[in-house]
Amino acid sequence: MYNRVGPNKVEITKEFLNEVEEFITYACGKRPEFQNTETIRCVCVRCKCTKFRGLDDIRMHLYKKGFQPSYYSWNSHGEDMSSANIPHVATVNEQADAKNYYWESNNRANFNPYKQMVMDAAGPLVGEELLQGDNYNQSFVPKQPNPEVQSFFDILYVAQSPLWDGCESHSELSVAVRLLSIKADYNMPQGCFDDVVHLMKETMPADNGMPETFYQAKKSVSKLGLGYQRIDCCPDGCMIYYKDNAHLTQCKFCGVNRYKPRRTGRENFKEIPSKRMWYLPLIPRLQRLFSSTVTAKEMRWHYEHQRESHILCHPSDGEAWKNFDQTHTV
């Protein structure tokens, strides 16, 4: 259904024409009210099942723009919802991988860097919850899966899913991470990013996992955590509008307005701050350092290492540090 045009990128393939007619026949047969309205939801790239249109209009939209991405489960056209949008279910092998990673650190080298990234983002607590009791060595098919565990296996599945059938060099997650890294390194505009990924997607085999937009690439990586907060601040650097000061509209030191002046006739538009800062929360980053099997031992080194009492090689060997550890025991 996504093989719309032939090698010349102009002529529509016969296979696509047949798929369009098959879809329309299926959708009309599944909707009893079609006999009265003679309309069904349009599944083109632009409409995305949000608008009802006549059959001729739907054909024209699909011929020009094609089906909306990843619409393999026709849940808006009569398909049984019990079989649609089924989340990925963890297999026994994936459970074993989690156990080997979290409790047998010498097996870390068996995982590619992107699977390691997913494991570190989830942390050992997810592995403990998954593998507790009799869950291990059994098929993990809970009726109501824990959201954290399900999210972990969803992103792990993306990390090991090939970009297309037969691709061995990249997964869906690795491509999204690399593309976002390149955009940041070379300060690539968002429009340029979108055009590049569109071209790459067109040159790849059908049903590939290449993200279509910058937004989609960010969304696929967002589950790895380590987010940020945008905080309004004074253009002159006097203060930030945070917590007790979040409601202010002027700087309490220099009196500069927090928001840009509105244009006439646009009173209902959202206020635009004059300046913003990007804050990277510290606690999630410390948690990530402790959750990784590689960096956790480095984070504990100052407490666990043993040194002769008369040798001072690190601040943790000093009396002040030792007194702090004794006062604030874990």
Short mmCIF file of C-alpha atoms in Angstrom, two decimals:
data_model
loop_
_atom_site.label_atom_id
_atom_site.label_comp_id
_atom_site.label_asym_id
_atom_site.label_seq_id
_atom_site.Cartn_x
_atom_site.Cartn_y
_atom_site.Cartn_z
CA MET A 1 0.00 0.00 0.00
CA TYR A 2 3.03 2.32 0.23
CA ASN A 3 4.53 1.37 -3.13
CA ARG A 4 2.76 4.30 -4.83
CA VAL A 5 5.02 5.27 -7.74
CA GLY A 6 7.39 3.34 -9.96
CA PRO A 7 11.13 3.89 -10.57
CA ASN A 8 10.44 7.03 -12.60
CA LYS A 9 8.68 8.62 -9.58
CA VAL A 10 5.81 9.73 -11.84
CA GLU A 11 3.61 6.82 -12.86
CA ILE A 12 1.41 5.22 -10.19
CA THR A 13 1.95 1.47 -9.94
CA LYS A 14 -0.79 -1.04 -10.66
CA GLU A 15 -0.14 -2.63 -7.28
CA PHE A 16 -0.98 0.65 -5.54
CA LEU A 17 -4.17 1.12 -7.60
CA ASN A 18 -5.30 -2.37 -6.61
CA GLU A 19 -4.54 -1.67 -2.93
CA VAL A 20 -6.58 1.53 -3.04
CA GLU A 21 -9.61 -0.30 -4.45
CA GLU A 22 -9.17 -3.13 -1.94
CA PHE A 23 -9.07 -0.62 0.91
CA ILE A 24 -12.18 1.23 -0.31
CA THR A 25 -14.11 -2.02 -0.76
CA TYR A 26 -13.13 -3.18 2.72
CA ALA A 27 -13.91 0.14 4.40
CA CYS A 28 -17.31 0.52 2.70
CA GLY A 29 -18.30 -3.02 3.64
CA LYS A 30 -17.38 -2.47 7.28
CA ARG A 31 -19.40 0.73 7.66
CA PRO A 32 -23.19 0.14 7.46
CA GLU A 33 -23.87 3.88 7.50
CA PHE A 34 -22.01 4.26 4.20
CA GLN A 35 -25.28 3.55 2.37
CA ASN A 36 -26.73 6.75 3.86
CA THR A 37 -23.76 9.16 3.82
CA GLU A 38 -21.65 7.63 1.00
CA THR A 39 -18.56 8.85 2.83
CA ILE A 40 -15.76 7.19 4.80
CA ARG A 41 -12.71 8.52 6.61
CA CYS A 42 -9.98 9.64 4.23
CA VAL A 43 -6.68 7.91 5.00
CA CYS A 44 -4.36 10.10 2.93
CA VAL A 45 -1.25 11.81 4.29
CA ARG A 46 -3.08 15.12 4.72
CA CYS A 47 -6.42 13.98 6.18
CA LYS A 48 -5.12 11.11 8.39
CA CYS A 49 -8.58 9.67 9.10
CA THR A 50 -9.86 12.95 10.55
CA LYS A 51 -12.26 13.88 7.70
CA PHE A 52 -15.09 12.04 5.94
CA ARG A 53 -14.99 12.28 2.15
CA GLY A 54 -16.62 10.72 -0.89
CA LEU A 55 -14.96 7.80 -2.66
CA ASP A 56 -13.80 9.84 -5.66
CA ASP A 57 -12.16 12.41 -3.41
CA ILE A 58 -10.46 9.68 -1.41
CA ARG A 59 -9.11 8.07 -4.57
CA MET A 60 -7.73 11.40 -5.76
CA HIS A 61 -6.09 12.13 -2.38
CA LEU A 62 -4.46 8.71 -2.24
CA TYR A 63 -3.24 8.91 -5.83
CA LYS A 64 -1.62 12.28 -5.16
CA LYS A 65 -0.30 11.88 -1.63
CA GLY A 66 -0.55 8.21 -0.64
CA PHE A 67 -1.63 6.51 2.58
CA GLN A 68 -0.81 8.04 5.94
CA PRO A 69 2.38 6.52 7.44
CA SER A 70 2.28 3.28 9.41
CA TYR A 71 -1.46 2.68 8.93
CA TYR A 72 -1.21 -1.10 8.93
CA SER A 73 -4.05 -1.63 11.43
CA TRP A 74 -7.22 -0.16 9.90
CA ASN A 75 -8.74 0.72 13.28
CA SER A 76 -10.69 3.69 11.86
CA HIS A 77 -12.37 1.65 9.14
CA GLY A 78 -14.01 -1.26 10.88
CA GLU A 79 -11.08 -3.37 12.06
CA ASP A 80 -11.56 -5.12 15.38
CA MET A 81 -9.95 -2.88 18.00
CA SER A 82 -8.91 -5.90 20.03
CA SER A 83 -6.32 -6.69 17.36
CA ALA A 84 -5.28 -3.12 16.60
CA ASN A 85 -2.45 -1.18 18.18
CA ILE A 86 -1.21 -4.15 20.20
CA PRO A 87 1.96 -3.12 22.05
CA HIS A 88 5.11 -5.13 21.67
CA VAL A 89 5.15 -8.05 24.12
CA ALA A 90 8.45 -8.99 25.68
CA THR A 91 9.77 -12.39 24.71
CA VAL A 92 11.65 -14.79 26.94
CA ASN A 93 14.89 -13.91 25.15
CA GLU A 94 14.38 -10.20 25.85
CA GLN A 95 13.80 -10.97 29.54
CA ALA A 96 17.00 -13.01 29.57
CA ASP A 97 18.85 -10.09 27.96
CA ALA A 98 17.67 -7.81 30.77
CA LYS A 99 18.88 -10.27 33.40
CA ASN A 100 22.26 -10.70 31.74
CA TYR A 101 22.75 -6.95 31.44
CA TYR A 102 21.79 -5.92 34.96
CA TRP A 103 23.20 -8.81 36.98
CA GLU A 104 26.06 -10.10 34.84
CA SER A 105 28.06 -7.00 33.96
CA ASN A 106 30.67 -8.95 31.98
CA ASN A 107 28.01 -9.48 29.29
CA ARG A 108 27.64 -5.75 28.60
CA ALA A 109 29.92 -6.01 25.56
CA ASN A 110 27.36 -8.30 23.90
CA PHE A 111 24.94 -5.37 23.53
CA ASN A 112 25.23 -2.67 20.88
CA PRO A 113 25.61 0.92 22.18
CA TYR A 114 21.96 1.75 21.59
CA LYS A 115 20.66 -1.24 23.53
CA GLN A 116 23.06 -0.25 26.31
CA MET A 117 21.55 3.23 26.20
CA VAL A 118 18.04 1.79 26.62
CA MET A 119 19.11 -0.50 29.48
CA ASP A 120 20.79 2.38 31.32
CA ALA A 121 17.76 4.64 30.81
CA ALA A 122 15.43 2.03 32.33
CA GLY A 123 17.67 1.21 35.27
CA PRO A 124 17.96 -2.01 37.31
CA LEU A 125 14.64 -1.43 39.10
CA VAL A 126 12.75 -2.24 35.90
CA GLY A 127 14.71 -5.44 35.54
CA GLU A 128 14.00 -6.42 39.14
CA GLU A 129 10.28 -5.80 38.70
CA LEU A 130 10.22 -7.76 35.47
CA LEU A 131 12.19 -10.77 36.66
CA GLN A 132 10.83 -11.11 40.20
CA GLY A 133 9.10 -14.30 41.29
CA ASP A 134 8.12 -16.78 38.61
CA ASN A 135 8.05 -14.27 35.73
CA TYR A 136 11.49 -15.23 34.54
CA ASN A 137 11.71 -18.05 31.98
CA GLN A 138 8.01 -17.63 31.23
CA SER A 139 6.27 -15.70 28.50
CA PHE A 140 5.77 -12.15 29.73
CA VAL A 141 2.17 -11.52 28.65
CA PRO A 142 0.50 -9.61 31.50
CA LYS A 143 -3.12 -8.58 31.06
CA GLN A 144 -2.28 -5.07 32.29
CA PRO A 145 1.49 -4.57 31.86
CA ASN A 146 3.27 -2.18 34.15
CA PRO A 147 3.66 1.09 32.18
CA GLU A 148 7.36 1.42 33.00
CA VAL A 149 8.12 -2.16 31.99
CA GLN A 150 6.05 -1.88 28.80
CA SER A 151 7.71 1.41 27.87
CA PHE A 152 11.12 -0.17 28.47
CA PHE A 153 10.44 -3.06 26.10
CA ASP A 154 8.86 -0.76 23.52
CA ILE A 155 12.02 1.34 23.22
CA LEU A 156 14.22 -1.77 23.42
CA TYR A 157 12.26 -3.24 20.51
CA VAL A 158 12.89 -0.06 18.50
CA ALA A 159 16.60 -0.21 19.38
CA GLN A 160 16.96 -3.65 17.81
CA SER A 161 14.45 -3.33 14.95
CA PRO A 162 16.29 -2.99 11.60
CA LEU A 163 15.68 0.17 9.63
CA TRP A 164 14.18 -2.02 6.92
CA ASP A 165 14.01 -5.75 6.33
CA GLY A 166 17.57 -6.92 5.75
CA CYS A 167 19.33 -3.80 7.08
CA GLU A 168 22.19 -4.81 9.38
CA SER A 169 23.94 -1.49 10.00
CA HIS A 170 21.24 0.59 11.70
CA SER A 171 18.08 0.28 13.76
CA GLU A 172 15.18 2.73 13.99
CA LEU A 173 16.55 4.15 17.25
CA SER A 174 20.16 4.44 16.07
CA VAL A 175 19.14 6.43 12.98
CA ALA A 176 17.02 8.85 15.02
CA VAL A 177 19.83 9.39 17.54
CA ARG A 178 22.47 9.90 14.82
CA LEU A 179 20.28 12.33 12.89
CA LEU A 180 19.59 14.43 15.98
CA SER A 181 23.30 14.42 16.84
CA ILE A 182 24.21 15.65 13.33
CA LYS A 183 21.58 18.38 13.54
CA ALA A 184 23.04 19.60 16.84
CA ASP A 185 26.69 19.38 15.67
CA TYR A 186 26.15 21.44 12.52
CA ASN A 187 23.29 23.66 13.76
CA MET A 188 21.02 22.35 11.00
CA PRO A 189 17.72 24.22 10.58
CA GLN A 190 14.58 22.19 11.23
CA GLY A 191 13.33 22.68 7.67
CA CYS A 192 16.60 21.34 6.29
CA PHE A 193 16.38 18.36 8.64
CA ASP A 194 12.86 17.53 7.47
CA ASP A 195 13.84 17.75 3.79
CA VAL A 196 16.86 15.49 4.30
CA VAL A 197 14.91 12.76 6.10
CA HIS A 198 12.14 12.97 3.45
CA LEU A 199 14.72 12.36 0.72
CA MET A 200 16.35 9.51 2.66
CA LYS A 201 12.96 7.88 3.24
CA GLU A 202 12.11 8.06 -0.46
CA THR A 203 15.36 6.38 -1.48
CA MET A 204 14.97 3.47 0.96
CA PRO A 205 12.91 0.31 0.52
CA ALA A 206 9.22 0.49 1.34
CA ASP A 207 8.08 0.09 4.96
CA ASN A 208 11.33 1.52 6.35
CA GLY A 209 11.55 2.98 9.84
CA MET A 210 13.14 6.31 8.91
CA PRO A 211 11.54 9.20 10.88
CA GLU A 212 9.67 11.58 8.61
CA THR A 213 10.10 14.81 10.58
CA PHE A 214 12.23 16.41 13.28
CA TYR A 215 9.29 16.11 15.68
CA GLN A 216 8.97 12.36 15.05
CA ALA A 217 12.71 11.85 15.57
CA LYS A 218 12.61 13.70 18.90
CA LYS A 219 9.54 11.78 20.02
CA SER A 220 11.18 8.41 19.32
CA VAL A 221 14.18 9.35 21.46
CA SER A 222 12.26 11.11 24.24
CA LYS A 223 11.57 7.83 26.08
CA LEU A 224 15.27 7.61 26.89
CA GLY A 225 14.77 10.35 29.45
CA LEU A 226 17.15 13.18 30.41
CA GLY A 227 14.76 15.89 29.36
CA TYR A 228 14.98 19.63 29.92
CA GLN A 229 12.90 22.52 31.18
CA ARG A 230 12.42 25.86 29.45
CA ILE A 231 12.35 28.72 31.95
CA ASP A 232 11.60 32.35 31.11
CA CYS A 233 14.25 34.81 32.26
CA CYS A 234 15.01 38.52 32.21
CA PRO A 235 16.70 39.69 28.96
CA ASP A 236 19.33 41.47 31.09
CA GLY A 237 20.05 38.37 33.18
CA CYS A 238 18.67 39.76 36.43
CA MET A 239 16.35 36.88 37.37
CA ILE A 240 14.44 33.82 36.19
CA TYR A 241 10.66 33.41 36.37
CA TYR A 242 10.58 30.23 38.43
CA LYS A 243 8.63 28.92 41.43
CA ASP A 244 7.59 31.95 43.53
CA ASN A 245 8.43 34.32 40.67
CA ALA A 246 6.70 32.34 37.93
CA HIS A 247 3.64 34.61 37.94
CA LEU A 248 5.53 37.89 37.43
CA THR A 249 5.29 39.77 34.14
CA GLN A 250 8.12 42.24 34.80
CA CYS A 251 11.62 41.88 36.20
CA LYS A 252 11.53 42.88 39.87
CA PHE A 253 15.05 44.34 39.63
CA CYS A 254 15.18 46.30 36.37
CA GLY A 255 11.49 46.41 35.41
CA VAL A 256 11.94 45.01 31.88
CA ASN A 257 8.85 43.26 30.51
CA ARG A 258 8.89 39.50 30.55
CA TYR A 259 7.02 39.11 27.25
CA LYS A 260 7.49 40.63 23.83
CA PRO A 261 5.02 43.40 22.92
CA ARG A 262 1.90 42.19 21.15
CA ARG A 263 1.02 43.26 17.67
CA THR A 264 -2.21 45.19 17.27
CA GLY A 265 -5.21 42.97 16.64
CA ARG A 266 -3.57 39.89 18.17
CA GLU A 267 -4.67 40.19 21.78
CA ASN A 268 -5.76 36.55 21.97
CA PHE A 269 -2.41 35.13 20.92
CA LYS A 270 -0.15 33.35 23.38
CA GLU A 271 2.43 35.49 25.14
CA ILE A 272 5.98 35.11 23.77
CA PRO A 273 8.79 35.46 26.34
CA SER A 274 11.62 37.86 25.50
CA LYS A 275 14.26 35.36 26.63
CA ARG A 276 14.38 31.76 27.79
CA MET A 277 16.92 29.45 29.31
CA TRP A 278 17.17 25.68 28.94
CA TYR A 279 17.59 23.98 32.31
CA LEU A 280 18.94 20.43 32.52
CA PRO A 281 17.66 18.88 35.80
CA LEU A 282 20.47 17.40 37.87
CA ILE A 283 18.67 14.57 39.68
CA PRO A 284 17.73 12.50 36.57
CA ARG A 285 21.33 12.76 35.35
CA LEU A 286 22.69 11.53 38.66
CA GLN A 287 20.17 8.69 38.58
CA ARG A 288 21.36 7.76 35.09
CA LEU A 289 25.00 7.66 36.25
CA PHE A 290 24.06 5.33 39.09
CA SER A 291 21.85 3.10 36.89
CA SER A 292 24.62 2.30 34.40
CA THR A 293 26.74 -0.72 35.29
CA VAL A 294 29.82 1.10 33.99
CA THR A 295 29.49 4.50 35.66
CA ALA A 296 27.86 3.37 38.92
CA LYS A 297 31.11 1.99 40.32
CA GLU A 298 32.83 5.28 39.52
CA MET A 299 30.08 7.20 41.35
CA ARG A 300 30.60 4.98 44.44
CA TRP A 301 34.40 5.06 44.32
CA HIS A 302 34.90 7.90 46.79
CA TYR A 303 32.95 5.90 49.40
CA GLU A 304 34.14 2.37 48.70
CA HIS A 305 37.83 2.83 48.04
CA GLN A 306 40.20 2.01 50.93
CA ARG A 307 43.30 4.07 51.65
CA GLU A 308 45.81 4.04 54.47
CA SER A 309 44.92 6.60 57.11
CA HIS A 310 48.14 8.62 56.75
CA ILE A 311 47.89 8.97 52.93
CA LEU A 312 45.88 11.77 51.33
CA CYS A 313 45.39 11.29 47.56
CA HIS A 314 41.79 12.48 47.14
CA PRO A 315 39.43 14.86 48.98
CA SER A 316 37.47 11.80 50.16
CA ASP A 317 40.56 10.80 52.19
CA GLY A 318 40.26 13.96 54.29
CA GLU A 319 38.66 14.18 57.73
CA ALA A 320 35.96 16.59 56.55
CA TRP A 321 34.72 14.19 53.86
CA LYS A 322 34.80 11.22 56.25
CA ASN A 323 32.87 13.19 58.85
CA PHE A 324 30.26 14.08 56.21
CA ASP A 325 29.86 10.38 55.29
CA GLN A 326 29.39 9.44 58.95
CA THR A 327 26.86 12.21 59.52
CA HIS A 328 24.80 11.43 56.40
CA THR A 329 24.75 7.63 56.27
CA VAL A 330 22.85 5.86 53.49
#
